[in-house]
Coordinates of C-alpha atoms in Angstrom, one line a residue:
M1 CA 4.2 -18.4 -24.4
Y2 CA 2.5 -15.1 -23.5
M3 CA 2.4 -15.9 -19.8
F4 CA 6.0 -17.1 -19.7
L5 CA 7.2 -13.8 -21.2
Y6 CA 4.9 -11.9 -18.8
S7 CA 6.5 -13.5 -15.8
I8 CA 10.0 -12.4 -16.9
I9 CA 9.2 -8.9 -18.2
I10 CA 7.5 -7.6 -15.1
H11 CA 10.1 -9.0 -12.6
Q12 CA 11.9 -5.7 -11.7
D13 CA 15.0 -4.8 -9.7
E14 CA 15.9 -1.8 -7.7
E15 CA 15.4 1.6 -9.5
Y16 CA 18.7 2.9 -11.0
G17 CA 19.3 6.5 -12.0
V18 CA 16.4 7.8 -10.0
E19 CA 16.1 9.7 -6.8
Y20 CA 14.2 8.7 -3.7
V21 CA 11.7 11.1 -2.2
V22 CA 11.2 10.0 1.4
F23 CA 8.3 11.9 2.8
D24 CA 6.0 12.0 5.8
L25 CA 2.8 13.9 6.6
E26 CA 1.1 15.1 9.7
W27 CA -2.6 15.7 9.5
N28 CA -5.5 17.0 11.7
Q29 CA -9.0 15.7 11.8
A30 CA -12.3 16.8 13.1
A31 CA -12.4 17.5 16.9
D32 CA -16.1 16.4 17.1
L33 CA -18.5 14.2 15.2
R34 CA -20.7 17.1 13.9
T35 CA -17.7 18.7 12.2
R36 CA -16.6 15.4 10.7
R37 CA -20.0 14.8 9.1
A38 CA -20.0 18.3 7.7
N39 CA -16.8 17.8 5.7
S40 CA -15.9 15.5 2.8
L41 CA -12.2 15.6 3.8
L42 CA -11.4 13.2 6.7
F43 CA -7.8 14.2 7.3
E44 CA -6.4 17.6 6.6
I45 CA -2.6 17.8 6.1
I46 CA -0.9 20.4 8.3
E47 CA 2.7 19.5 7.7
I48 CA 4.9 18.0 5.0
G49 CA 8.4 16.8 5.6
A50 CA 10.7 15.1 3.1
V51 CA 14.2 14.0 2.4
K52 CA 15.6 13.5 -1.1
L53 CA 18.2 10.7 -1.7
N54 CA 20.3 10.2 -4.8
E55 CA 20.6 6.9 -6.6
N56 CA 23.2 5.8 -4.0
R57 CA 20.7 6.5 -1.3
E58 CA 22.7 9.5 0.0
Q59 CA 20.8 12.6 1.3
V60 CA 21.0 15.5 -1.1
D61 CA 18.1 17.8 -0.1
E62 CA 15.2 18.3 2.3
F63 CA 11.8 19.9 2.4
H64 CA 9.8 20.9 5.4
E65 CA 6.8 23.3 5.9
L66 CA 3.8 23.7 8.2
I67 CA 0.4 24.4 6.6
R68 CA -2.4 26.7 7.6
P69 CA -5.6 24.7 8.1
Q70 CA -8.6 25.7 6.0
V71 CA -11.0 22.8 6.9
F72 CA -10.6 22.0 10.6
H73 CA -9.9 25.1 12.8
T74 CA -9.6 23.2 16.1
M75 CA -6.8 20.8 16.8
N76 CA -7.9 17.2 17.5
Q77 CA -6.8 16.5 21.1
V78 CA -5.1 13.2 20.2
T79 CA -3.3 14.7 17.2
G80 CA -2.1 17.7 19.1
E81 CA -0.7 15.6 21.9
L82 CA 1.1 13.3 19.5
I83 CA 2.8 15.9 17.3
H84 CA 3.1 18.7 19.9
L85 CA 1.5 21.4 17.8
K86 CA -1.2 24.0 18.6
I87 CA -3.5 25.3 16.0
E88 CA -2.4 28.8 16.7
Q89 CA 1.1 27.9 15.5
L90 CA -0.3 27.4 12.0
D91 CA -2.1 30.7 11.7
N92 CA 0.7 32.5 9.7
C93 CA 1.6 29.5 7.5
R94 CA 0.9 29.1 3.8
S95 CA -2.2 27.2 2.5
F96 CA -2.0 23.5 1.4
P97 CA -2.3 24.3 -2.3
E98 CA 0.7 26.6 -2.1
V99 CA 2.8 24.2 -0.1
A100 CA 1.8 21.1 -2.0
A101 CA 2.6 22.7 -5.3
D102 CA 6.1 23.6 -4.1
F103 CA 6.5 20.1 -2.8
V104 CA 5.6 18.5 -6.1
R105 CA 8.0 20.8 -7.9
W106 CA 10.7 20.0 -5.4
C107 CA 10.3 16.3 -6.0
G108 CA 11.4 16.7 -9.6
R109 CA 10.8 14.2 -12.4
D110 CA 12.8 11.0 -12.0
F111 CA 12.0 9.8 -8.5
I112 CA 10.1 7.2 -6.6
F113 CA 8.2 8.0 -3.4
C114 CA 9.1 6.3 -0.1
T115 CA 6.9 6.3 3.0
W116 CA 6.7 4.5 6.3
G117 CA 3.5 2.6 5.9
N118 CA 0.8 2.8 3.3
L119 CA -1.3 5.9 4.3
D120 CA 0.7 9.1 3.4
L121 CA 0.6 8.8 -0.4
T122 CA -3.2 8.3 -0.4
E123 CA -3.8 11.2 1.9
L124 CA -1.6 13.5 -0.1
Q125 CA -3.6 12.7 -3.2
K126 CA -7.0 13.1 -1.4
N127 CA -6.0 16.5 -0.1
M128 CA -4.8 17.6 -3.6
D129 CA -8.1 16.4 -5.1
Y130 CA -10.0 18.3 -2.4
Y131 CA -8.4 21.6 -3.7
N132 CA -8.8 20.5 -7.4
M133 CA -5.0 20.5 -7.9
T134 CA -3.2 18.7 -10.8
P135 CA -2.7 15.1 -9.7
V136 CA 0.7 13.8 -8.9
S137 CA -0.1 11.0 -11.4
E138 CA -3.2 9.9 -13.3
K139 CA -2.1 6.3 -12.9
T140 CA -1.7 3.9 -10.1
L141 CA 1.5 5.0 -8.2
K142 CA 4.4 2.6 -7.6
Y143 CA 6.3 3.4 -4.4
Y144 CA 8.3 1.9 -1.6
D145 CA 6.6 1.1 1.7
V146 CA 9.8 1.2 3.9
Q147 CA 7.9 -0.4 6.8
K148 CA 7.5 -3.5 4.6
L149 CA 11.1 -3.3 3.3
F150 CA 12.3 -3.3 6.9
S151 CA 10.4 -6.4 7.6
I152 CA 11.8 -8.1 4.4
A153 CA 15.3 -7.0 5.1
F154 CA 15.6 -7.6 8.8
E155 CA 12.7 -9.7 10.1
D156 CA 10.1 -12.2 8.9
R157 CA 8.6 -10.4 5.9
K158 CA 5.2 -10.3 7.6
S159 CA 5.5 -8.1 10.8
R160 CA 4.8 -4.4 10.6
R161 CA 6.8 -2.5 13.1
T162 CA 6.7 1.1 14.3
L163 CA 9.3 3.6 13.0
Q164 CA 10.8 4.0 16.4
Y165 CA 11.2 0.2 16.8
A166 CA 13.1 0.0 13.5
V167 CA 15.4 2.9 14.5
D168 CA 16.1 1.1 17.8
F169 CA 16.6 -2.2 16.1
L170 CA 19.2 -0.8 13.7
H171 CA 20.9 1.3 16.5
I172 CA 20.3 4.5 14.6
R173 CA 21.2 7.6 16.6
K174 CA 18.0 9.3 17.8
D175 CA 19.1 13.0 17.5
V176 CA 15.7 14.4 16.8
A177 CA 12.2 13.7 18.2
F178 CA 9.7 11.4 16.5
H179 CA 6.1 12.2 15.3
R180 CA 6.8 15.3 13.2
A181 CA 6.8 15.1 9.4
Y182 CA 10.4 16.0 8.7
T183 CA 11.9 14.0 11.5
D184 CA 10.0 10.8 10.6
A185 CA 11.0 11.2 7.0
Y186 CA 14.6 11.7 8.2
Y187 CA 14.6 8.5 10.2
T188 CA 12.9 6.6 7.3
A189 CA 15.7 7.7 5.0
K190 CA 18.2 6.5 7.5
I191 CA 16.6 3.0 7.4
I192 CA 16.6 3.0 3.6
K193 CA 20.3 3.6 3.7
R194 CA 20.8 0.6 6.1
I195 CA 19.3 -1.9 3.7
E196 CA 22.3 -3.3 2.0
D197 CA 20.7 -6.1 0.0
G198 CA 19.6 -4.6 -3.3
R199 CA 17.1 -7.4 -3.9
V200 CA 14.9 -6.0 -1.1
F201 CA 14.1 -3.1 -3.4
R202 CA 12.4 -5.4 -5.9
N203 CA 9.4 -5.3 -3.5
Y204 CA 7.4 -2.4 -4.7
S205 CA 4.1 -1.3 -3.3
F206 CA 1.2 0.2 -5.2
D207 CA -1.0 3.0 -4.0
T208 CA -4.5 2.3 -5.2
Y209 CA -6.1 5.7 -4.7
R210 CA -6.0 6.0 -8.5
L211 CA -6.7 2.6 -10.1
P212 CA -6.0 1.3 -13.5
R213 CA -8.4 2.9 -15.9
N214 CA -8.5 0.1 -18.4
R215 CA -7.2 -3.4 -18.9
S216 CA -3.9 -2.2 -20.5
E217 CA -3.1 -0.3 -17.3
E218 CA -3.8 -3.1 -14.9
I219 CA -0.8 -4.0 -12.6
K220 CA 0.7 -7.5 -13.2
I221 CA 4.0 -7.9 -11.3
C222 CA 6.1 -10.9 -10.2
F223 CA 8.1 -10.7 -7.0
D224 CA 10.6 -13.2 -5.8
D225 CA 8.1 -15.5 -4.2
Y226 CA 4.6 -14.4 -5.3
S227 CA 2.8 -12.4 -8.0
K228 CA 0.3 -9.6 -7.7
Y229 CA -2.5 -8.4 -10.0
I230 CA -4.4 -5.1 -9.4
S231 CA -7.4 -4.8 -11.6
R232 CA -9.4 -1.9 -13.1
E233 CA -12.7 -1.1 -11.6
F234 CA -15.8 -3.3 -12.0
A235 CA -19.4 -2.4 -11.5
D236 CA -20.0 -5.0 -8.8
K237 CA -18.6 -8.2 -7.3
T238 CA -20.4 -10.5 -9.8
T239 CA -18.9 -8.7 -12.7
A240 CA -15.4 -8.8 -11.1
M241 CA -15.5 -12.5 -10.4
G242 CA -16.8 -13.2 -13.9
D243 CA -13.7 -11.7 -15.5
R244 CA -11.3 -14.3 -16.9
E245 CA -8.2 -12.3 -15.9
V246 CA -9.4 -12.0 -12.3
T247 CA -9.9 -15.8 -11.9
D248 CA -7.0 -16.9 -14.1
T249 CA -4.7 -19.4 -12.4
H250 CA -1.7 -19.9 -14.7
C251 CA 1.5 -20.6 -12.8
F252 CA 3.1 -17.2 -12.1
L253 CA 6.6 -18.8 -12.3
C254 CA 6.5 -20.5 -15.7
G255 CA 3.2 -19.4 -17.2
M256 CA 2.0 -23.0 -17.7
R257 CA -1.6 -24.1 -17.2
T258 CA -2.4 -25.5 -13.8
R259 CA -4.8 -28.1 -12.5
K260 CA -7.4 -27.1 -10.0
K261 CA -7.2 -28.8 -6.6
I262 CA -9.6 -26.5 -4.8
P263 CA -11.8 -24.2 -7.0
W264 CA -12.3 -20.6 -6.0
F265 CA -14.5 -20.2 -2.9
T266 CA -15.2 -17.4 -0.4
N267 CA -15.5 -17.5 3.4
N268 CA -16.8 -14.0 3.8
G269 CA -17.8 -12.6 0.4
K270 CA -14.7 -10.4 0.3
H271 CA -11.9 -12.9 0.1
Y272 CA -11.7 -15.8 -2.4
Y273 CA -9.2 -18.7 -2.3
T274 CA -8.1 -21.4 -4.6
V275 CA -5.3 -24.1 -4.8
V276 CA -4.0 -25.2 -8.1
S277 CA -1.1 -27.5 -9.1
C278 CA 1.7 -26.8 -11.6
T279 CA 3.6 -29.8 -12.9
R280 CA 6.9 -28.0 -12.4
H281 CA 6.3 -25.8 -9.3
G282 CA 3.8 -27.8 -7.2
A283 CA 0.9 -26.3 -5.2
I284 CA 0.1 -22.6 -5.6
K285 CA -2.4 -20.7 -3.6
G286 CA -4.5 -18.0 -5.2
K287 CA -6.1 -15.2 -3.1
I288 CA -8.5 -12.6 -4.4
R289 CA -9.4 -9.5 -2.3
L290 CA -12.4 -7.5 -3.4
R291 CA -12.0 -3.9 -2.4
R292 CA -14.1 -0.8 -2.7
A293 CA -12.7 2.0 -4.9
E294 CA -13.2 5.7 -4.1
S295 CA -15.9 5.7 -6.7
G296 CA -17.9 3.0 -4.9
R297 CA -17.1 0.4 -7.5
I298 CA -15.2 -2.8 -7.0
Y299 CA -11.6 -3.6 -7.8
V300 CA -9.5 -6.8 -7.3
V301 CA -6.1 -7.5 -5.7
K302 CA -5.0 -11.0 -6.5
T303 CA -1.9 -12.8 -5.3
M304 CA -0.5 -16.2 -6.3
K305 CA 2.1 -17.9 -4.1
Q306 CA 3.7 -21.3 -3.8
I307 CA 2.6 -23.3 -0.7
D308 CA 3.6 -26.5 1.0
S309 CA 1.3 -29.3 2.2
D310 CA 0.5 -27.4 5.4
G311 CA -0.6 -24.5 3.3
V312 CA -2.9 -26.7 1.2
Q313 CA -4.4 -28.1 4.4
D314 CA -5.1 -24.6 5.7
I315 CA -7.1 -23.8 2.6
M316 CA -8.9 -27.1 2.8
N317 CA -9.8 -26.3 6.4
K318 CA -11.2 -22.9 5.3
K319 CA -13.3 -24.6 2.7
S320 CA -14.6 -27.2 5.2
Q321 CA -15.6 -24.5 7.6
V322 CA -17.5 -22.7 4.9
R323 CA -19.4 -25.9 4.1
Q324 CA -20.1 -26.4 7.8
N325 CA -21.4 -22.8 8.2
R326 CA -23.7 -23.2 5.2
K327 CA -25.1 -26.4 6.6
E328 CA -25.8 -24.9 10.0
R329 CA -27.5 -21.9 8.4
R330 CA -29.6 -24.2 6.3
Q331 CA -30.6 -26.4 9.2
K332 CA -31.4 -23.3 11.3
K333 CA -33.6 -22.0 8.5
E334 CA -35.4 -25.3 8.2
G335 CA -35.8 -25.5 11.9
T336 CA -33.9 -28.8 12.3
V337 CA -31.4 -27.4 14.8

């Protein structure tokens, strides 16, 4: 009963009554290896651009400001050529703490972040932590990865296209240049407006820079065709894989117990697979990804998804290859090969 209620409660639709903060960052990095090794910050944000949309996805405000660098005082050549900025153009700008504080205030309260890809939100939080600023959130942040939404709405749900490709695909007028923070946020907002099917907005992403702090904060969400679980941190891989929630294989659609067809196994020590069978919904593939948290500890991202006979065979092939690799290693060790 618990699992059945869980699968209904966490299935969410598009946000209503909230604004969308579509933002993009440009950042600089060390121009040489020695400078990179001397600094804990890998990417220093030098520009924030954003567009605010209302609940009808209509533009109502904008934010844009360049930032004076305080970590890297030489522009990385590749970065400079891409965004067409020289370090001297930033000399009279405000510092990151000043600009970021204004940006957070500008965002307001009832909003959801939107970005093209999955990097900007993490880097914003890393830069804020570097300056010991108040975090945007103490919890794992839910947001929209518009690159993913574009694929779901217009392509195969799997491909990840460039922003310029998406703009051309949708025949959006290119009236400003790409690869600057505000203009990329502007085009991303245009793409959001073109997504007419509200069901697409059920497909949230989660930025895992800040992970669930305990079991009650863990992410458990059911999308249209799969479920996702994001765990709290564990001391190591053994502890993670020994947790019952991590390896649980109840059907994500009905909550019923399943029968194991292929027990959990790994082909590389980082990814684990299983196939189970639900009497109502057939074969379901489970995949566990073990990831390294900022703290150095381990956390888990688990997905459960219905698969057909070809999907079952693919997992069986993976398991057979693991067995063959083990056999060859053992024979090599014993000197029989």
